[in-house]
Tab-separated table of C-alpha atoms and ligand atoms in Angstrom:
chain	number	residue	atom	x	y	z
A	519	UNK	CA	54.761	32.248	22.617
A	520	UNK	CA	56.357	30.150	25.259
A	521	UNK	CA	57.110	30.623	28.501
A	522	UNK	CA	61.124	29.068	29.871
A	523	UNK	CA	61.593	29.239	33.393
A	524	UNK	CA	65.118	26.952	33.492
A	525	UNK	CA	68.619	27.940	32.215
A	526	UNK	CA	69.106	24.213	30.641
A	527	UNK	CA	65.144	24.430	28.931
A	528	UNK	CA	66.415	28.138	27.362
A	529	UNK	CA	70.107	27.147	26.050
A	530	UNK	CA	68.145	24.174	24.497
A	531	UNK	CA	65.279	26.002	22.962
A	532	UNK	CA	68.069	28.894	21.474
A	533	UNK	CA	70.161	25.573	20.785
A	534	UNK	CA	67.643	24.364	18.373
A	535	UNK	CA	66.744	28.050	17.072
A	536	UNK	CA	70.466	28.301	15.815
A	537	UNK	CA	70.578	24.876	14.638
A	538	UNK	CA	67.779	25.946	12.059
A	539	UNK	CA	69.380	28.889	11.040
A	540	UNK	CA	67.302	31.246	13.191
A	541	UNK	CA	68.925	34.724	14.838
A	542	UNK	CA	67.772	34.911	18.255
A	543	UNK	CA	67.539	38.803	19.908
A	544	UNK	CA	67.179	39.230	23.326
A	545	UNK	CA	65.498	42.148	25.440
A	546	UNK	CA	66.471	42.085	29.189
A	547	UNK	CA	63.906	43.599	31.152
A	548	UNK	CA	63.259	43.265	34.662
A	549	UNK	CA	59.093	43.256	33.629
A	550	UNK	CA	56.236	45.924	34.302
A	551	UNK	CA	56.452	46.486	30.527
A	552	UNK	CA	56.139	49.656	28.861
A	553	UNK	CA	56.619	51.624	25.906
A	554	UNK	CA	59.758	51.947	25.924
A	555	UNK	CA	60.691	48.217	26.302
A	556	UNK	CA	57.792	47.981	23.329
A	557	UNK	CA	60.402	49.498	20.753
A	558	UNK	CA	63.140	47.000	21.948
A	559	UNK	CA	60.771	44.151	21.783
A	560	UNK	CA	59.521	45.723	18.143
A	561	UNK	CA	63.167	46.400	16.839
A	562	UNK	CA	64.344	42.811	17.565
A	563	UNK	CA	61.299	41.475	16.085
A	564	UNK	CA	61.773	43.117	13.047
A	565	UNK	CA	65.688	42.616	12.961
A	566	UNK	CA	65.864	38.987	14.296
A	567	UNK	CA	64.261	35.747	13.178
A	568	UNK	CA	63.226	34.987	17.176
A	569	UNK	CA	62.899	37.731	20.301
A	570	UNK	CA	63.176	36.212	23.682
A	571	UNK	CA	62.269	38.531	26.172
A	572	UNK	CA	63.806	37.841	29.892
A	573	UNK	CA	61.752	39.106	33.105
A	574	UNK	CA	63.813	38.623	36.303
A	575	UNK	CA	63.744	41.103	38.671
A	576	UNK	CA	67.671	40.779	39.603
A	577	UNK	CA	68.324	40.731	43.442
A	578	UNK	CA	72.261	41.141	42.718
A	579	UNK	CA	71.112	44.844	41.470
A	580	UNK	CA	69.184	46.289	44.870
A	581	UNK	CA	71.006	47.056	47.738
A	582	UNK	CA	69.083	45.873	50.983
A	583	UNK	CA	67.645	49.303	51.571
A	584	UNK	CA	65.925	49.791	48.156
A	585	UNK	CA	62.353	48.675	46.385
A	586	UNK	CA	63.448	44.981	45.440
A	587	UNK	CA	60.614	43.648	47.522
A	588	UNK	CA	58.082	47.016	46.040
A	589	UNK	CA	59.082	46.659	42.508
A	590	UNK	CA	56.385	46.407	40.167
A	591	UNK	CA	55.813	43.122	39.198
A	592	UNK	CA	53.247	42.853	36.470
A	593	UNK	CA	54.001	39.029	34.600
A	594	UNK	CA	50.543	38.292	32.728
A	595	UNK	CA	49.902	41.628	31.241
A	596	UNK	CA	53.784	41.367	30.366
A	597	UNK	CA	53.759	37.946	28.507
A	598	UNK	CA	50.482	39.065	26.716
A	599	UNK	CA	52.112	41.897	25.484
A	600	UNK	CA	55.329	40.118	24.552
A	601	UNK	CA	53.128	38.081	22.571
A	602	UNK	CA	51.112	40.879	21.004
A	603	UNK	CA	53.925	42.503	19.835
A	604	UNK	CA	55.407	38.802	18.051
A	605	UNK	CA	57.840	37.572	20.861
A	606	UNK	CA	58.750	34.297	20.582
A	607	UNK	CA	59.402	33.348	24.456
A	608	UNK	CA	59.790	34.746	27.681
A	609	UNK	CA	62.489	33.356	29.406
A	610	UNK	CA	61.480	33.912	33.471
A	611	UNK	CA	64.212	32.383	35.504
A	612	UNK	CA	63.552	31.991	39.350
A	613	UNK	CA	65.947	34.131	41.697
A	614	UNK	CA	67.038	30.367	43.418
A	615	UNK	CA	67.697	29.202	40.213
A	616	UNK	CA	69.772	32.254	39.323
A	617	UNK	CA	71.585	32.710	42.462
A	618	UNK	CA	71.731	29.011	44.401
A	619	UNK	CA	72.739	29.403	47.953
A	620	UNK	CA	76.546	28.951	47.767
A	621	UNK	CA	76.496	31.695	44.580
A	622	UNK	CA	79.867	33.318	44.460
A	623	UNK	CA	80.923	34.516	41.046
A	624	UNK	CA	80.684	38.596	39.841
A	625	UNK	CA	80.923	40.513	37.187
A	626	UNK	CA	83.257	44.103	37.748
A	627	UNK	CA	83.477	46.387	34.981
A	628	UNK	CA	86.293	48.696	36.262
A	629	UNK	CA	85.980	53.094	36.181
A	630	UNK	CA	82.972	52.824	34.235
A	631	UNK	CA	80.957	51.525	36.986
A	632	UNK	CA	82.535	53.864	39.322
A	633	UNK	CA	80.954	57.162	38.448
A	634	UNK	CA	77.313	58.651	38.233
A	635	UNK	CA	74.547	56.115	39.088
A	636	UNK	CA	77.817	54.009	40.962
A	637	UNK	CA	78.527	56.757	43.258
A	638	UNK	CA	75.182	56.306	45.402
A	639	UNK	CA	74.690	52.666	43.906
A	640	UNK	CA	77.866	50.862	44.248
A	641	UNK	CA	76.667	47.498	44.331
A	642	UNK	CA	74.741	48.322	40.649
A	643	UNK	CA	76.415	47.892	37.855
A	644	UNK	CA	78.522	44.687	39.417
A	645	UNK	CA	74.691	43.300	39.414
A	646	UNK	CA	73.634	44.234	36.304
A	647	UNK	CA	76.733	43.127	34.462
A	648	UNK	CA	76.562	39.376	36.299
A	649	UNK	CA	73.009	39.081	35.280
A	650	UNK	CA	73.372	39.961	31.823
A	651	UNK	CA	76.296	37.752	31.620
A	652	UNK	CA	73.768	34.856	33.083
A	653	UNK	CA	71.044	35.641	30.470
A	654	UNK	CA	73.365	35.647	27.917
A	655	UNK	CA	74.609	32.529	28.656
A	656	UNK	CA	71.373	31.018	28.552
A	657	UNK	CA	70.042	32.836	26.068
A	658	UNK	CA	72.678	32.417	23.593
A	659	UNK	CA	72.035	35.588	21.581
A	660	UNK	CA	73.235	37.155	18.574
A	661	UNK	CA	71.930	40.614	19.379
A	662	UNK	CA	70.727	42.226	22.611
A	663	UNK	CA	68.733	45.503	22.779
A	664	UNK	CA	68.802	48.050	26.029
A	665	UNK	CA	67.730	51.497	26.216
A	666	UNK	CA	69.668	54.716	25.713
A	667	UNK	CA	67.552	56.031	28.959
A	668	UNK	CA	70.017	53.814	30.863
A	669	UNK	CA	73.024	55.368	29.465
A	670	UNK	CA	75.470	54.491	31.911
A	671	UNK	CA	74.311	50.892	31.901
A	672	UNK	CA	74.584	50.391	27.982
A	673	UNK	CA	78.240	51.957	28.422
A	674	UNK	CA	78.848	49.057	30.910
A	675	UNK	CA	77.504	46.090	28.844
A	676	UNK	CA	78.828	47.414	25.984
A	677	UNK	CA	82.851	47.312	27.489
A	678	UNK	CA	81.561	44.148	28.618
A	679	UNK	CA	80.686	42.677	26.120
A	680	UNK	CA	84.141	44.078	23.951
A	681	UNK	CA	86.429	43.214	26.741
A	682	UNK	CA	84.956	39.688	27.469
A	683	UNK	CA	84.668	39.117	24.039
A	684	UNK	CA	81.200	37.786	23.894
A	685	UNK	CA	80.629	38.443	20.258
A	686	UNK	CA	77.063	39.956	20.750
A	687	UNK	CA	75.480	43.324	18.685
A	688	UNK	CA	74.537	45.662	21.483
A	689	UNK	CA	71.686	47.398	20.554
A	690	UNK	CA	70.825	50.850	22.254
A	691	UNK	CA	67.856	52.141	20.995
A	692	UNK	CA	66.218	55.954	22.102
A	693	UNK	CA	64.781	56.779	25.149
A	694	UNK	CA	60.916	56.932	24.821
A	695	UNK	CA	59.097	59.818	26.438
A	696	UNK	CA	55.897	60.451	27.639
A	697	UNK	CA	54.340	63.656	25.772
A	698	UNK	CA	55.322	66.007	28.267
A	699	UNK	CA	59.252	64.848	28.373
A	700	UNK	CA	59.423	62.449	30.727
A	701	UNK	CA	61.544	59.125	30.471
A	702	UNK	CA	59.493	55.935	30.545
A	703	UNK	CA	60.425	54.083	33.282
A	704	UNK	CA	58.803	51.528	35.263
A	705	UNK	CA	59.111	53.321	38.575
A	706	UNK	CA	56.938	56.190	37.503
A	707	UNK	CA	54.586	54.149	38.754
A	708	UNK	CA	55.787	55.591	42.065
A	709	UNK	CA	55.110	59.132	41.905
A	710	UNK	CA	52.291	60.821	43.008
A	711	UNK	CA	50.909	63.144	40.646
A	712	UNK	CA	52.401	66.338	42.572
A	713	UNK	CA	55.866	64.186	42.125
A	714	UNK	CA	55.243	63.407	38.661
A	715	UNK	CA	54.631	67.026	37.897
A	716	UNK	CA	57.906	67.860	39.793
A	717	UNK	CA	59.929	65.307	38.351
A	718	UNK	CA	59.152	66.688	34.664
A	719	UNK	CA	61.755	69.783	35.575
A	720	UNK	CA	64.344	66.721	34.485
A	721	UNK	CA	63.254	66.649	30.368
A	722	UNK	CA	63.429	70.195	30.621
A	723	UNK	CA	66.584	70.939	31.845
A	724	UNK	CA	68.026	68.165	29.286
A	725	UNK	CA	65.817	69.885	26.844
A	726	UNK	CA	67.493	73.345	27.940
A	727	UNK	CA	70.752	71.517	27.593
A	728	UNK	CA	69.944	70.713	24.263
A	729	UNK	CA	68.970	73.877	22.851
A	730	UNK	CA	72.377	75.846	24.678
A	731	UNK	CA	74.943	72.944	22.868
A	732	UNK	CA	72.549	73.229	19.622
A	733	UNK	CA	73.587	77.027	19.809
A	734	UNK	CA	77.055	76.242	20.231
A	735	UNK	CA	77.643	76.565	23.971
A	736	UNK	CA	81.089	73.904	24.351
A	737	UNK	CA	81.785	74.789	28.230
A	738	UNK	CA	80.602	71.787	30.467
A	739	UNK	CA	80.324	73.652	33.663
A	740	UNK	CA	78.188	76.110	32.090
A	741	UNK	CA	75.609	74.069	30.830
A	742	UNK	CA	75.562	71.670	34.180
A	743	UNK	CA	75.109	74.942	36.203
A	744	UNK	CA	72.160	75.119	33.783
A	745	UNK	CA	70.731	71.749	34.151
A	746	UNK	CA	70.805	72.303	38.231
A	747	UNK	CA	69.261	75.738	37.878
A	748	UNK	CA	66.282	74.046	36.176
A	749	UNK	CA	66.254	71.189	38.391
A	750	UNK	CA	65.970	73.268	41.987
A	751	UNK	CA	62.626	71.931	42.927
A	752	UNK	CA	64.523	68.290	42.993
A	753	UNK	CA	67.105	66.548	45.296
A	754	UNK	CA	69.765	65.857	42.867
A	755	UNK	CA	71.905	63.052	43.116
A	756	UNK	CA	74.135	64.153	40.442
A	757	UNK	CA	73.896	66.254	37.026
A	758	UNK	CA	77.138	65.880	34.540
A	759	UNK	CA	78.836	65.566	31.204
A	760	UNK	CA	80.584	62.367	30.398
A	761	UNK	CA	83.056	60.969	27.762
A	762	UNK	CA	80.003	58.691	26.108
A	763	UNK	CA	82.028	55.593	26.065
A	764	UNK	CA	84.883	56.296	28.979
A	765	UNK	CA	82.211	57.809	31.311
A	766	UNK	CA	85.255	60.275	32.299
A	767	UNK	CA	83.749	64.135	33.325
A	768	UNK	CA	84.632	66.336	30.427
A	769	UNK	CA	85.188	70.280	30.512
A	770	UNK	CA	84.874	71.126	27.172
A	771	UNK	CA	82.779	69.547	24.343
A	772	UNK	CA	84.826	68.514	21.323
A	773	UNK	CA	83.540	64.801	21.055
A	774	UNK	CA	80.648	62.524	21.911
A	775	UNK	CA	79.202	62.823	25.145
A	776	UNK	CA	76.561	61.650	27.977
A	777	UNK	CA	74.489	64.581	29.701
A	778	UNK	CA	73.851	62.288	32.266
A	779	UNK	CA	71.407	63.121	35.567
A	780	UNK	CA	69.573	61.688	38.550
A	781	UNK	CA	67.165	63.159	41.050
A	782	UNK	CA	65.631	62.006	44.307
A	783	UNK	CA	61.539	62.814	43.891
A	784	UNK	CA	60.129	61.711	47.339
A	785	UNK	CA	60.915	58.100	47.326
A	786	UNK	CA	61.415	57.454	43.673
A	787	UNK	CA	64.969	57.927	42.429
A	788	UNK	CA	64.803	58.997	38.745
A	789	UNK	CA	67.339	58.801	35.829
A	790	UNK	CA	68.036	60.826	32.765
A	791	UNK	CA	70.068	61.542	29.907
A	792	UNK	CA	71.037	62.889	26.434
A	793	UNK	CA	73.736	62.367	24.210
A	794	UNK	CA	75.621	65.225	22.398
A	795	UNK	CA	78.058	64.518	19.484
A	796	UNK	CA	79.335	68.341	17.859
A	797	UNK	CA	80.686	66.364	15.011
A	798	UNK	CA	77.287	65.005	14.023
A	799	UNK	CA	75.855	68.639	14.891
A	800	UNK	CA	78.099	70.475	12.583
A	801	UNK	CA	77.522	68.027	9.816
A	802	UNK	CA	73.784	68.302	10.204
A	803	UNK	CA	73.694	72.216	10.248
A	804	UNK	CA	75.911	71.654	7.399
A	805	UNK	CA	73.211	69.339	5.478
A	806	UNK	CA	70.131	71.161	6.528
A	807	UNK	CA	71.984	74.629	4.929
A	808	UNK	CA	72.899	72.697	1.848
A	809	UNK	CA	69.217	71.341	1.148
A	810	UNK	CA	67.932	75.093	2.022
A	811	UNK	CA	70.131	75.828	-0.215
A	812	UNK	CA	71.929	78.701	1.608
B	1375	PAF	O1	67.559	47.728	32.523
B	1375	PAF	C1	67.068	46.794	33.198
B	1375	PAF	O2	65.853	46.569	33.243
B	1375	PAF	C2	67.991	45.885	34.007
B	1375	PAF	O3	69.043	46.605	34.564
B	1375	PAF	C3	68.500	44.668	33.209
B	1375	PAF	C4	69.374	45.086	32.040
B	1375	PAF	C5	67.325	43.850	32.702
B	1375	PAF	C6	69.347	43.768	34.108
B	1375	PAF	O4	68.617	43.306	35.201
C-alpha cells in the first residue's frame, strides 16, 4: 500500500490505474478509523479493482469554535489498517496543499444543506461538499462509498454529484453499531463513560421509532414526540422526519424517509438516523406472510 500526499502524484497514480483497465473506489474519511469505515473500505475492496482511502481532516468543515484542533488524529494505526483490510493507497493531502492561502472557490448545495445538521452548522455541508469535490478530482473515481450514519451528508453528495454531473456511483452503505445501539463514530472517543451511557438513549429512541412505523404508526409528529420523550436525559439539537432525498419535514409517512436526530452529550455533539420506506415495509410483511404461508 502506498502512501500519496500531492494532488498531481494521486491524479497520476489513478491516471495509470484507469489506463490499465483498473476501477478505482474511494472512501473519504477524515481518519481515526473504525468499524464502520472498515465496511466501506471492505465493500470497495470487494467491488473495485483498487480502494484509495483519503485521510484529511477538512478545515473548510469546522467552524472556529469546534474540535478541528482536538480531533482524533490516529494516521499509523489508520494506514496499517487500510492495508490489512487490502487498500491500495492512502491518499493524505496536507491542509496548505488543499486550501493555499489565496483559496476562494465553494461548493453550495442549495435547501438540502439548509436543514438539520445545517441549522446549528451552517458552514458544514458547503465544506464537506468542496472537499469531496477536491478528492474527487484527484482521485478520479468511479465509485465512492459514505455511510448511511451521515444521512444528511450522503443526501448532499449525492445531489451533488447528479446536479454537477460528475458521473460517480455513490455508495451509502449501513450504519454500524456498537452492540448496545450506538452509531460508530469517531468522536465517541469523547465521551466519558457516564456520557456514553447517556448518549445510548439515541439507538433507542430510533429503535422505538422503528418498532411504532413497523406497527403502522404514519403520523410524523407522533413518533418525533416519541423520539424526544426517549431522549430527555439529552440536549437535543434537533429530532425529525425528512423527505430521504429532498430533506423537506414530512407530516405523514407515505414515502421514503430520514428519521434524522442530533444531541448535545457534554461536549460531544452526536448524530443519528434511520431510514423508513412503507412501500418496502408492506412488501416485506407481504413476503414474510407468503413464505409462512398465511
Ligand atoms: O464523513 C466524513 O468523514 C467527512 O465529512 C468527509 C466525507 C470525509 C469529508 O471531509
Amino acid at each position: 500500500m502506498i502512501v500519496i500526499r500531492s494532488q498531481a502524484e494521486m491524479r497520476q497514480w489513478s491516471r495509470e490505474q484507469r489506463a490499465r483497465g483498473k476501477t478505482v473506489g474511494l472512501v473519504p474519511t477524515m481518519g481515526a478509523l473504525h468499524a464502520g469505515h472498515a465496511s466501506l473500505i471492505e465493500a470497495s475492496v470487494s467491488r473495485d479493482d483498487t480502494t484509495v482511502v483519503s485521510i484529511f481532516v477538512n478545515p473548510a468543515q469546522f467552524a472556529p469554535h469546534e474540535d478541528y484542533d482536538s480531533y482524533p488524529r490516529t494516521f499509523q494505526s489508520d494506514c496499517e489498517t487500510v492495508e490489512s483490510l487490502g487498500g491500495a493507497a492512502v491518499y493524505a493531502p496536507t491542509a496548505k496543499a488543499m486550501y493555499g492561502r489565496d483559496y476562494a472557490t465553494y461548493i453550495e448545495v442549495e435547501r438540502l444543506q439548509e436543514g438539520l445538521c445545517g441549522g446549528t452548522r451552517p458552514h458544514f455541508f458547503r465544506g464537506v461538499a468542496t472537499v469531496v469535490t477536491k478528492l474527487f478530482n484527484s482521485v478520479l473515481p468511479d465509485r465512492a462509498y459514505f455511510g448511511q450514519k451521515d444521512g444528511q451528508q450522503v443526501a448532499v453528495i449525492r445531489r451533488m454529484v447528479r446536479d454537477l454531473d460528475f458521473g460517480i456511483e455513490i455508495v451509502a452503505l449501513p450504519t454500524v453499531r456498537e452492540k448496545d445501539g450506538l452509531a460508530l463514530s469517531s468522536r465517541n472517543e469523547y465521551l466519558s463513560p457516564s456520557e456514553r451511557a447517556r448518549a445510548l438513549c439515541i439507538s433507542r429512541a430510533l429503535f422505538a421509532a422503528r418498532d411504532m412505523l413497523e406497527a403502522g404508526e404514519r403520523d410524523a409528529g407522533r413518533i418525533v414526540s416519541e423520539v424526544k420523550n426517549v431522549m430527555k436525559d439529552v440536549e437535543i439539537d434537533y429530532a425529525a422526519i425528512v423527505d430521504a432525498d429532498e430533506l423537506t419535514p414530512v407530516e405523514r409517512i407515505e414515502g421514503r424517509v430520514m428519521l434524522a436526530v442530533a444531541a448535545q452529550i457534554g461536549n460531544t455533539r452526536l448524530i443519528d438516523n434511520i431510514q423508513f420506506d412503507p412501500q418496502e415495509a408492506r412488501a416485506s410483511t407481504q413476503e414474510r406472510a407468503r413464505s409462512s404461508g398465511a
